[in-house]
JSON list of C-alpha atoms and ligand atoms in Angstrom, two decimals:
[
{"chain": "A", "resi": 11, "resn": "MET", "atom": "CA", "xyz": [5.48, -16.00, -18.07]},
{"chain": "A", "resi": 12, "resn": "THR", "atom": "CA", "xyz": [2.41, -14.24, -16.69]},
{"chain": "A", "resi": 13, "resn": "ILE", "atom": "CA", "xyz": [-0.21, -12.10, -18.38]},
{"chain": "A", "resi": 14, "resn": "ASN", "atom": "CA", "xyz": [-1.87, -9.57, -16.09]},
{"chain": "A", "resi": 15, "resn": "GLY", "atom": "CA", "xyz": [-0.50, -11.56, -13.17]},
{"chain": "A", "resi": 16, "resn": "ARG", "atom": "CA", "xyz": [-1.88, -14.94, -14.30]},
{"chain": "A", "resi": 17, "resn": "PRO", "atom": "CA", "xyz": [0.50, -17.71, -15.37]},
{"chain": "A", "resi": 18, "resn": "VAL", "atom": "CA", "xyz": [0.29, -18.69, -19.03]},
{"chain": "A", "resi": 19, "resn": "THR", "atom": "CA", "xyz": [-0.49, -22.38, -19.29]},
{"chain": "A", "resi": 20, "resn": "SER", "atom": "CA", "xyz": [-1.52, -22.85, -22.91]},
{"chain": "A", "resi": 21, "resn": "PRO", "atom": "CA", "xyz": [0.53, -22.11, -26.04]},
{"chain": "A", "resi": 22, "resn": "GLY", "atom": "CA", "xyz": [-0.97, -19.57, -28.41]},
{"chain": "A", "resi": 23, "resn": "THR", "atom": "CA", "xyz": [-2.49, -17.43, -25.63]},
{"chain": "A", "resi": 24, "resn": "SER", "atom": "CA", "xyz": [-3.16, -14.05, -27.22]},
{"chain": "A", "resi": 25, "resn": "VAL", "atom": "CA", "xyz": [-2.06, -10.79, -25.66]},
{"chain": "A", "resi": 26, "resn": "ILE", "atom": "CA", "xyz": [-2.29, -7.17, -26.67]},
{"chain": "A", "resi": 27, "resn": "TRP", "atom": "CA", "xyz": [1.13, -5.61, -26.39]},
{"chain": "A", "resi": 28, "resn": "GLY", "atom": "CA", "xyz": [0.84, -2.33, -24.53]},
{"chain": "A", "resi": 29, "resn": "VAL", "atom": "CA", "xyz": [-2.50, -3.22, -22.97]},
{"chain": "A", "resi": 30, "resn": "ASP", "atom": "CA", "xyz": [-1.82, -6.52, -21.20]},
{"chain": "A", "resi": 31, "resn": "MET", "atom": "CA", "xyz": [0.94, -6.67, -18.60]},
{"chain": "A", "resi": 32, "resn": "ILE", "atom": "CA", "xyz": [3.42, -9.30, -19.76]},
{"chain": "A", "resi": 33, "resn": "ARG", "atom": "CA", "xyz": [6.10, -10.62, -17.40]},
{"chain": "A", "resi": 34, "resn": "VAL", "atom": "CA", "xyz": [8.83, -13.13, -18.20]},
{"chain": "A", "resi": 35, "resn": "ASP", "atom": "CA", "xyz": [10.73, -14.56, -15.21]},
{"chain": "A", "resi": 36, "resn": "GLY", "atom": "CA", "xyz": [9.12, -11.83, -13.11]},
{"chain": "A", "resi": 37, "resn": "ARG", "atom": "CA", "xyz": [10.40, -9.02, -15.33]},
{"chain": "A", "resi": 38, "resn": "GLU", "atom": "CA", "xyz": [7.94, -6.70, -16.98]},
{"chain": "A", "resi": 39, "resn": "ILE", "atom": "CA", "xyz": [8.08, -6.50, -20.79]},
{"chain": "A", "resi": 40, "resn": "PRO", "atom": "CA", "xyz": [7.49, -2.80, -21.45]},
{"chain": "A", "resi": 41, "resn": "GLY", "atom": "CA", "xyz": [4.66, -1.85, -23.81]},
{"chain": "A", "resi": 42, "resn": "PRO", "atom": "CA", "xyz": [5.31, 0.15, -26.97]},
{"chain": "A", "resi": 43, "resn": "SER", "atom": "CA", "xyz": [5.05, 3.39, -25.01]},
{"chain": "A", "resi": 44, "resn": "GLY", "atom": "CA", "xyz": [7.68, 2.19, -22.52]},
{"chain": "A", "resi": 45, "resn": "ARG", "atom": "CA", "xyz": [5.56, 3.74, -19.78]},
{"chain": "A", "resi": 46, "resn": "THR", "atom": "CA", "xyz": [5.35, 2.14, -16.36]},
{"chain": "A", "resi": 47, "resn": "TYR", "atom": "CA", "xyz": [2.82, 3.01, -13.65]},
{"chain": "A", "resi": 48, "resn": "LEU", "atom": "CA", "xyz": [3.24, 1.53, -10.18]},
{"chain": "A", "resi": 49, "resn": "MET", "atom": "CA", "xyz": [1.74, 1.96, -6.75]},
{"chain": "A", "resi": 50, "resn": "LEU", "atom": "CA", "xyz": [3.77, 1.30, -3.62]},
{"chain": "A", "resi": 51, "resn": "ASN", "atom": "CA", "xyz": [2.53, 1.02, -0.06]},
{"chain": "A", "resi": 52, "resn": "LYS", "atom": "CA", "xyz": [5.24, 3.20, 1.41]},
{"chain": "A", "resi": 53, "resn": "PRO", "atom": "CA", "xyz": [6.52, 2.09, 4.81]},
{"chain": "A", "resi": 54, "resn": "PHE", "atom": "CA", "xyz": [7.34, 4.45, 7.69]},
{"chain": "A", "resi": 55, "resn": "GLY", "atom": "CA", "xyz": [10.94, 5.69, 7.64]},
{"chain": "A", "resi": 56, "resn": "TYR", "atom": "CA", "xyz": [11.58, 5.93, 3.89]},
{"chain": "A", "resi": 57, "resn": "ILE", "atom": "CA", "xyz": [12.15, 9.08, 1.88]},
{"chain": "A", "resi": 58, "resn": "CYS", "atom": "CA", "xyz": [10.83, 9.90, -1.57]},
{"chain": "A", "resi": 59, "resn": "SER", "atom": "CA", "xyz": [13.96, 11.73, -2.84]},
{"chain": "A", "resi": 60, "resn": "LEU", "atom": "CA", "xyz": [16.20, 9.88, -5.28]},
{"chain": "A", "resi": 61, "resn": "SER", "atom": "CA", "xyz": [19.23, 10.25, -3.00]},
{"chain": "A", "resi": 62, "resn": "ASP", "atom": "CA", "xyz": [19.82, 11.26, 0.60]},
{"chain": "A", "resi": 63, "resn": "PRO", "atom": "CA", "xyz": [23.00, 12.77, 2.05]},
{"chain": "A", "resi": 64, "resn": "GLN", "atom": "CA", "xyz": [22.02, 11.34, 5.46]},
{"chain": "A", "resi": 65, "resn": "GLY", "atom": "CA", "xyz": [21.84, 7.84, 3.99]},
{"chain": "A", "resi": 66, "resn": "ARG", "atom": "CA", "xyz": [18.22, 7.20, 4.98]},
{"chain": "A", "resi": 67, "resn": "PRO", "atom": "CA", "xyz": [16.29, 4.44, 3.17]},
{"chain": "A", "resi": 68, "resn": "LEU", "atom": "CA", "xyz": [14.87, 5.47, -0.22]},
{"chain": "A", "resi": 69, "resn": "VAL", "atom": "CA", "xyz": [11.49, 4.34, -1.54]},
{"chain": "A", "resi": 70, "resn": "ILE", "atom": "CA", "xyz": [13.08, 3.79, -4.93]},
{"chain": "A", "resi": 71, "resn": "ASP", "atom": "CA", "xyz": [15.23, 1.00, -3.42]},
{"chain": "A", "resi": 72, "resn": "LEU", "atom": "CA", "xyz": [12.06, -0.99, -2.70]},
{"chain": "A", "resi": 73, "resn": "ILE", "atom": "CA", "xyz": [11.36, -1.27, -6.44]},
{"chain": "A", "resi": 74, "resn": "LYS", "atom": "CA", "xyz": [13.07, -4.25, -8.05]},
{"chain": "A", "resi": 75, "resn": "ASP", "atom": "CA", "xyz": [12.81, -5.95, -11.44]},
{"chain": "A", "resi": 76, "resn": "ILE", "atom": "CA", "xyz": [11.55, -2.88, -13.30]},
{"chain": "A", "resi": 77, "resn": "PRO", "atom": "CA", "xyz": [13.61, -2.13, -16.40]},
{"chain": "A", "resi": 78, "resn": "HIS", "atom": "CA", "xyz": [13.00, 1.65, -16.23]},
{"chain": "A", "resi": 79, "resn": "ARG", "atom": "CA", "xyz": [14.10, 4.48, -14.02]},
{"chain": "A", "resi": 80, "resn": "LEU", "atom": "CA", "xyz": [11.01, 5.50, -12.08]},
{"chain": "A", "resi": 81, "resn": "TYR", "atom": "CA", "xyz": [10.20, 8.63, -10.10]},
{"chain": "A", "resi": 82, "resn": "PRO", "atom": "CA", "xyz": [7.76, 9.15, -7.24]},
{"chain": "A", "resi": 83, "resn": "VAL", "atom": "CA", "xyz": [4.65, 11.18, -8.15]},
{"chain": "A", "resi": 84, "resn": "GLY", "atom": "CA", "xyz": [4.84, 13.90, -5.50]},
{"chain": "A", "resi": 85, "resn": "ARG", "atom": "CA", "xyz": [6.10, 13.11, -2.03]},
{"chain": "A", "resi": 86, "resn": "LEU", "atom": "CA", "xyz": [5.10, 11.56, 1.23]},
{"chain": "A", "resi": 87, "resn": "ASP", "atom": "CA", "xyz": [6.96, 12.54, 4.38]},
{"chain": "A", "resi": 88, "resn": "PHE", "atom": "CA", "xyz": [9.56, 10.24, 5.92]},
{"chain": "A", "resi": 89, "resn": "ASP", "atom": "CA", "xyz": [7.00, 9.29, 8.59]},
{"chain": "A", "resi": 90, "resn": "THR", "atom": "CA", "xyz": [3.92, 9.05, 6.32]},
{"chain": "A", "resi": 91, "resn": "MET", "atom": "CA", "xyz": [2.83, 5.68, 4.99]},
{"chain": "A", "resi": 92, "resn": "GLY", "atom": "CA", "xyz": [0.56, 4.52, 2.22]},
{"chain": "A", "resi": 93, "resn": "LEU", "atom": "CA", "xyz": [-0.14, 5.08, -1.43]},
{"chain": "A", "resi": 94, "resn": "LEU", "atom": "CA", "xyz": [2.78, 6.39, -3.46]},
{"chain": "A", "resi": 95, "resn": "LEU", "atom": "CA", "xyz": [2.63, 6.33, -7.26]},
{"chain": "A", "resi": 96, "resn": "LEU", "atom": "CA", "xyz": [5.82, 5.86, -9.27]},
{"chain": "A", "resi": 97, "resn": "THR", "atom": "CA", "xyz": [6.23, 6.29, -13.00]},
{"chain": "A", "resi": 98, "resn": "ASN", "atom": "CA", "xyz": [8.46, 7.28, -15.89]},
{"chain": "A", "resi": 99, "resn": "ASP", "atom": "CA", "xyz": [5.58, 9.21, -17.51]},
{"chain": "A", "resi": 100, "resn": "GLY", "atom": "CA", "xyz": [6.56, 12.80, -16.75]},
{"chain": "A", "resi": 101, "resn": "GLU", "atom": "CA", "xyz": [3.40, 14.40, -18.11]},
{"chain": "A", "resi": 102, "resn": "TRP", "atom": "CA", "xyz": [1.14, 12.16, -16.03]},
{"chain": "A", "resi": 103, "resn": "ALA", "atom": "CA", "xyz": [3.18, 12.81, -12.87]},
{"chain": "A", "resi": 104, "resn": "HIS", "atom": "CA", "xyz": [3.22, 16.54, -13.54]},
{"chain": "A", "resi": 105, "resn": "ARG", "atom": "CA", "xyz": [-0.53, 16.78, -14.04]},
{"chain": "A", "resi": 106, "resn": "LEU", "atom": "CA", "xyz": [-1.44, 14.60, -11.07]},
{"chain": "A", "resi": 107, "resn": "THR", "atom": "CA", "xyz": [0.55, 16.86, -8.75]},
{"chain": "A", "resi": 108, "resn": "HIS", "atom": "CA", "xyz": [-0.18, 20.26, -10.34]},
{"chain": "A", "resi": 109, "resn": "PRO", "atom": "CA", "xyz": [-2.68, 22.30, -8.25]},
{"chain": "A", "resi": 110, "resn": "ARG", "atom": "CA", "xyz": [-4.55, 23.29, -11.44]},
{"chain": "A", "resi": 111, "resn": "TYR", "atom": "CA", "xyz": [-5.94, 19.76, -11.83]},
{"chain": "A", "resi": 112, "resn": "GLU", "atom": "CA", "xyz": [-7.16, 19.60, -8.20]},
{"chain": "A", "resi": 113, "resn": "VAL", "atom": "CA", "xyz": [-6.60, 15.87, -7.88]},
{"chain": "A", "resi": 114, "resn": "SER", "atom": "CA", "xyz": [-7.86, 14.72, -4.48]},
{"chain": "A", "resi": 115, "resn": "ARG", "atom": "CA", "xyz": [-5.83, 12.74, -1.96]},
{"chain": "A", "resi": 116, "resn": "THR", "atom": "CA", "xyz": [-7.39, 10.96, 0.99]},
{"chain": "A", "resi": 117, "resn": "TYR", "atom": "CA", "xyz": [-5.59, 10.26, 4.26]},
{"chain": "A", "resi": 118, "resn": "LYS", "atom": "CA", "xyz": [-6.46, 8.12, 7.24]},
{"chain": "A", "resi": 119, "resn": "VAL", "atom": "CA", "xyz": [-5.24, 10.18, 10.17]},
{"chain": "A", "resi": 120, "resn": "THR", "atom": "CA", "xyz": [-4.80, 8.84, 13.70]},
{"chain": "A", "resi": 121, "resn": "VAL", "atom": "CA", "xyz": [-4.58, 11.67, 16.22]},
{"chain": "A", "resi": 122, "resn": "GLU", "atom": "CA", "xyz": [-3.86, 11.89, 19.93]},
{"chain": "A", "resi": 123, "resn": "GLY", "atom": "CA", "xyz": [-6.90, 12.22, 22.17]},
{"chain": "A", "resi": 124, "resn": "GLY", "atom": "CA", "xyz": [-10.60, 12.53, 21.41]},
{"chain": "A", "resi": 125, "resn": "ILE", "atom": "CA", "xyz": [-11.08, 14.65, 18.33]},
{"chain": "A", "resi": 126, "resn": "THR", "atom": "CA", "xyz": [-13.81, 17.26, 18.83]},
{"chain": "A", "resi": 127, "resn": "ASP", "atom": "CA", "xyz": [-16.71, 18.09, 16.53]},
{"chain": "A", "resi": 128, "resn": "GLY", "atom": "CA", "xyz": [-15.38, 21.65, 16.50]},
{"chain": "A", "resi": 129, "resn": "ALA", "atom": "CA", "xyz": [-12.00, 20.49, 15.14]},
{"chain": "A", "resi": 130, "resn": "ILE", "atom": "CA", "xyz": [-13.73, 18.44, 12.44]},
{"chain": "A", "resi": 131, "resn": "THR", "atom": "CA", "xyz": [-15.85, 21.44, 11.42]},
{"chain": "A", "resi": 132, "resn": "ARG", "atom": "CA", "xyz": [-12.76, 23.62, 11.21]},
{"chain": "A", "resi": 133, "resn": "LEU", "atom": "CA", "xyz": [-10.94, 21.03, 9.07]},
{"chain": "A", "resi": 134, "resn": "ARG", "atom": "CA", "xyz": [-13.95, 20.88, 6.75]},
{"chain": "A", "resi": 135, "resn": "ARG", "atom": "CA", "xyz": [-14.07, 24.66, 6.35]},
{"chain": "A", "resi": 136, "resn": "GLY", "atom": "CA", "xyz": [-10.30, 24.95, 6.02]},
{"chain": "A", "resi": 137, "resn": "VAL", "atom": "CA", "xyz": [-7.71, 26.42, 8.36]},
{"chain": "A", "resi": 138, "resn": "MET", "atom": "CA", "xyz": [-5.09, 29.14, 8.04]},
{"chain": "A", "resi": 139, "resn": "LEU", "atom": "CA", "xyz": [-1.56, 27.82, 7.56]},
{"chain": "A", "resi": 140, "resn": "GLU", "atom": "CA", "xyz": [1.62, 29.90, 7.53]},
{"chain": "A", "resi": 141, "resn": "ASP", "atom": "CA", "xyz": [1.69, 29.75, 3.69]},
{"chain": "A", "resi": 142, "resn": "GLY", "atom": "CA", "xyz": [-2.00, 30.62, 3.26]},
{"chain": "A", "resi": 143, "resn": "PRO", "atom": "CA", "xyz": [-5.43, 29.00, 3.71]},
{"chain": "A", "resi": 144, "resn": "SER", "atom": "CA", "xyz": [-5.53, 25.21, 3.44]},
{"chain": "A", "resi": 145, "resn": "GLY", "atom": "CA", "xyz": [-8.82, 25.29, 1.56]},
{"chain": "A", "resi": 146, "resn": "PRO", "atom": "CA", "xyz": [-11.76, 23.10, 2.57]},
{"chain": "A", "resi": 147, "resn": "SER", "atom": "CA", "xyz": [-11.43, 19.38, 3.16]},
{"chain": "A", "resi": 148, "resn": "LYS", "atom": "CA", "xyz": [-13.84, 16.50, 3.27]},
{"chain": "A", "resi": 149, "resn": "THR", "atom": "CA", "xyz": [-13.35, 15.20, 6.79]},
{"chain": "A", "resi": 150, "resn": "THR", "atom": "CA", "xyz": [-15.24, 12.34, 8.37]},
{"chain": "A", "resi": 151, "resn": "LEU", "atom": "CA", "xyz": [-14.96, 10.74, 11.78]},
{"chain": "A", "resi": 152, "resn": "VAL", "atom": "CA", "xyz": [-14.00, 7.06, 11.71]},
{"chain": "A", "resi": 153, "resn": "ARG", "atom": "CA", "xyz": [-13.53, 6.46, 15.44]},
{"chain": "A", "resi": 154, "resn": "ARG", "atom": "CA", "xyz": [-13.34, 8.68, 18.49]},
{"chain": "A", "resi": 155, "resn": "GLY", "atom": "CA", "xyz": [-11.53, 7.40, 21.59]},
{"chain": "A", "resi": 156, "resn": "ASN", "atom": "CA", "xyz": [-10.20, 9.02, 24.76]},
{"chain": "A", "resi": 157, "resn": "THR", "atom": "CA", "xyz": [-6.55, 8.41, 23.88]},
{"chain": "A", "resi": 158, "resn": "ARG", "atom": "CA", "xyz": [-6.70, 8.19, 20.06]},
{"chain": "A", "resi": 159, "resn": "SER", "atom": "CA", "xyz": [-9.14, 9.06, 17.28]},
{"chain": "A", "resi": 160, "resn": "ILE", "atom": "CA", "xyz": [-9.20, 8.30, 13.57]},
{"chain": "A", "resi": 161, "resn": "ILE", "atom": "CA", "xyz": [-10.51, 10.57, 10.84]},
{"chain": "A", "resi": 162, "resn": "ARG", "atom": "CA", "xyz": [-10.45, 10.49, 7.04]},
{"chain": "A", "resi": 163, "resn": "VAL", "atom": "CA", "xyz": [-9.36, 13.71, 5.40]},
{"chain": "A", "resi": 164, "resn": "THR", "atom": "CA", "xyz": [-9.60, 14.42, 1.68]},
{"chain": "A", "resi": 165, "resn": "ILE", "atom": "CA", "xyz": [-7.76, 17.45, 0.31]},
{"chain": "A", "resi": 166, "resn": "THR", "atom": "CA", "xyz": [-7.03, 18.60, -3.21]},
{"chain": "A", "resi": 167, "resn": "GLY", "atom": "CA", "xyz": [-3.74, 20.35, -2.49]},
{"chain": "A", "resi": 168, "resn": "GLY", "atom": "CA", "xyz": [-0.41, 18.71, -1.96]},
{"chain": "A", "resi": 169, "resn": "ARG", "atom": "CA", "xyz": [1.51, 21.36, -0.05]},
{"chain": "A", "resi": 170, "resn": "SER", "atom": "CA", "xyz": [4.40, 20.28, 2.11]},
{"chain": "A", "resi": 171, "resn": "ARG", "atom": "CA", "xyz": [3.22, 18.52, 5.30]},
{"chain": "A", "resi": 172, "resn": "GLN", "atom": "CA", "xyz": [-0.25, 19.91, 4.64]},
{"chain": "A", "resi": 173, "resn": "VAL", "atom": "CA", "xyz": [-2.27, 17.38, 6.64]},
{"chain": "A", "resi": 174, "resn": "ARG", "atom": "CA", "xyz": [0.10, 17.47, 9.61]},
{"chain": "A", "resi": 175, "resn": "ARG", "atom": "CA", "xyz": [-0.02, 21.26, 9.62]},
{"chain": "A", "resi": 176, "resn": "MET", "atom": "CA", "xyz": [-3.82, 21.27, 9.37]},
{"chain": "A", "resi": 177, "resn": "MET", "atom": "CA", "xyz": [-4.01, 18.95, 12.37]},
{"chain": "A", "resi": 178, "resn": "GLU", "atom": "CA", "xyz": [-1.59, 21.14, 14.29]},
{"chain": "A", "resi": 179, "resn": "ALA", "atom": "CA", "xyz": [-3.77, 24.17, 13.49]},
{"chain": "A", "resi": 180, "resn": "VAL", "atom": "CA", "xyz": [-6.77, 22.51, 15.16]},
{"chain": "A", "resi": 181, "resn": "GLY", "atom": "CA", "xyz": [-4.67, 21.36, 18.12]},
{"chain": "A", "resi": 182, "resn": "PHE", "atom": "CA", "xyz": [-4.31, 17.61, 17.53]},
{"chain": "A", "resi": 183, "resn": "GLY", "atom": "CA", "xyz": [-1.01, 15.76, 17.20]},
{"chain": "A", "resi": 184, "resn": "VAL", "atom": "CA", "xyz": [-0.69, 13.14, 14.46]},
{"chain": "A", "resi": 185, "resn": "VAL", "atom": "CA", "xyz": [0.17, 9.59, 15.55]},
{"chain": "A", "resi": 186, "resn": "HIS", "atom": "CA", "xyz": [-0.07, 7.91, 12.11]},
{"chain": "A", "resi": 187, "resn": "LEU", "atom": "CA", "xyz": [-0.71, 9.32, 8.67]},
{"chain": "A", "resi": 188, "resn": "ILE", "atom": "CA", "xyz": [-1.57, 6.95, 5.83]},
{"chain": "A", "resi": 189, "resn": "ARG", "atom": "CA", "xyz": [-2.53, 7.99, 2.30]},
{"chain": "A", "resi": 190, "resn": "VAL", "atom": "CA", "xyz": [-5.30, 5.70, 1.12]},
{"chain": "A", "resi": 191, "resn": "SER", "atom": "CA", "xyz": [-6.19, 7.19, -2.25]},
{"chain": "A", "resi": 192, "resn": "PHE", "atom": "CA", "xyz": [-4.88, 9.49, -4.95]},
{"chain": "A", "resi": 193, "resn": "GLY", "atom": "CA", "xyz": [-7.54, 10.63, -7.45]},
{"chain": "A", "resi": 194, "resn": "ASN", "atom": "CA", "xyz": [-9.35, 7.51, -8.63]},
{"chain": "A", "resi": 195, "resn": "ILE", "atom": "CA", "xyz": [-6.59, 5.18, -7.41]},
{"chain": "A", "resi": 196, "resn": "GLN", "atom": "CA", "xyz": [-7.10, 3.34, -4.12]},
{"chain": "A", "resi": 197, "resn": "LEU", "atom": "CA", "xyz": [-4.43, 1.69, -1.94]},
{"chain": "A", "resi": 198, "resn": "GLY", "atom": "CA", "xyz": [-6.75, -1.24, -1.18]},
{"chain": "A", "resi": 199, "resn": "ASP", "atom": "CA", "xyz": [-5.14, -4.18, 0.63]},
{"chain": "A", "resi": 200, "resn": "LEU", "atom": "CA", "xyz": [-1.62, -3.86, -0.80]},
{"chain": "A", "resi": 201, "resn": "LYS", "atom": "CA", "xyz": [0.80, -4.84, 1.97]},
{"chain": "A", "resi": 202, "resn": "VAL", "atom": "CA", "xyz": [3.27, -2.34, 3.45]},
{"chain": "A", "resi": 203, "resn": "GLY", "atom": "CA", "xyz": [6.49, -2.26, 1.42]},
{"chain": "A", "resi": 204, "resn": "ARG", "atom": "CA", "xyz": [4.92, -4.03, -1.58]},
{"chain": "A", "resi": 205, "resn": "TYR", "atom": "CA", "xyz": [4.16, -2.57, -5.00]},
{"chain": "A", "resi": 206, "resn": "ARG", "atom": "CA", "xyz": [2.08, -3.49, -8.01]},
{"chain": "A", "resi": 207, "resn": "HIS", "atom": "CA", "xyz": [1.49, -2.28, -11.54]},
{"chain": "A", "resi": 208, "resn": "LEU", "atom": "CA", "xyz": [-1.60, -0.15, -11.96]},
{"chain": "A", "resi": 209, "resn": "GLU", "atom": "CA", "xyz": [-4.31, -1.81, -13.97]},
{"chain": "A", "resi": 210, "resn": "GLN", "atom": "CA", "xyz": [-5.01, -0.46, -17.41]},
{"chain": "A", "resi": 211, "resn": "GLY", "atom": "CA", "xyz": [-8.37, 0.96, -16.22]},
{"chain": "A", "resi": 212, "resn": "GLU", "atom": "CA", "xyz": [-6.73, 2.78, -13.30]},
{"chain": "A", "resi": 213, "resn": "VAL", "atom": "CA", "xyz": [-4.24, 4.45, -15.66]},
{"chain": "A", "resi": 214, "resn": "THR", "atom": "CA", "xyz": [-6.91, 5.36, -18.23]},
{"chain": "A", "resi": 215, "resn": "ASP", "atom": "CA", "xyz": [-9.27, 6.80, -15.62]},
{"chain": "A", "resi": 216, "resn": "SER", "atom": "CA", "xyz": [-6.52, 8.83, -13.97]},
{"chain": "A", "resi": 217, "resn": "LYS", "atom": "CA", "xyz": [-5.47, 10.20, -17.37]},
{"chain": "A", "resi": 218, "resn": "ARG", "atom": "CA", "xyz": [-9.05, 11.20, -18.06]},
{"chain": "A", "resi": 219, "resn": "LEU", "atom": "CA", "xyz": [-9.14, 12.96, -14.68]},
{"chain": "A", "resi": 220, "resn": "VAL", "atom": "CA", "xyz": [-6.27, 15.24, -15.71]},
{"chain": "A", "resi": 221, "resn": "GLY", "atom": "CA", "xyz": [-7.32, 15.76, -19.34]},
{"chain": "A", "resi": 222, "resn": "MET", "atom": "CA", "xyz": [-4.78, 13.45, -20.97]},
{"chain": "A", "resi": 223, "resn": "THR", "atom": "CA", "xyz": [-7.26, 11.46, -23.04]},
{"chain": "B", "resi": 11, "resn": "URA", "atom": "N1", "xyz": [0.34, 15.66, 4.31]},
{"chain": "B", "resi": 11, "resn": "URA", "atom": "C1", "xyz": [1.33, 15.55, 5.21]},
{"chain": "B", "resi": 11, "resn": "URA", "atom": "O1", "xyz": [1.32, 16.24, 6.22]},
{"chain": "B", "resi": 11, "resn": "URA", "atom": "N2", "xyz": [2.30, 14.64, 4.96]},
{"chain": "B", "resi": 11, "resn": "URA", "atom": "C2", "xyz": [2.32, 13.84, 3.90]},
{"chain": "B", "resi": 11, "resn": "URA", "atom": "O2", "xyz": [3.25, 13.04, 3.75]},
{"chain": "B", "resi": 11, "resn": "URA", "atom": "C3", "xyz": [1.29, 13.97, 2.96]},
{"chain": "B", "resi": 11, "resn": "URA", "atom": "C4", "xyz": [0.31, 14.89, 3.20]}
]
């Protein structure tokens, strides 16, 4: 048995059911709310739908030992990696992805060639996409090289393929796209293909962000 990931070694260890994460033989004991909040570091080549007629790998198949049916919070493209939240809390998922709550998402974007200052300025101001303006972004240069460059882009919208389309609009092809944060929640050093329960503080802060507390 583990409590918040630490093995229990002494009898009579106290826990708060619903606050502490209790696992027996690796299986989570759900709290009284029965709510589960996970983050996965999504690998390349997985899809976020719950089924796929083409038989491609599903992110949901990476989640084992969880006694609830979980759903991805929004979507990442087949070829996008990084932070994907999964939950059975429908209200939380709905609010985090609804444009009204303007929850920010940050992406580390590797592009072909040397990104120009002009392209970065245009990304910051926002670009026109076929379904309307992207809105401004917070874009910073991480590294500029002749063959590849890396930028960090923070947007508040979650429209389909938004970052890829923004990069296309400024004339740079995407090599890798990794989501590194969603609202207050950071991917950190979670390994690709691995998942973990969110900490209580991460859940509480994200609920506060979308007016749930
Ligand atoms: N923007 C994209 O273009 N793709 C994603 O998967 C997420 C954001």
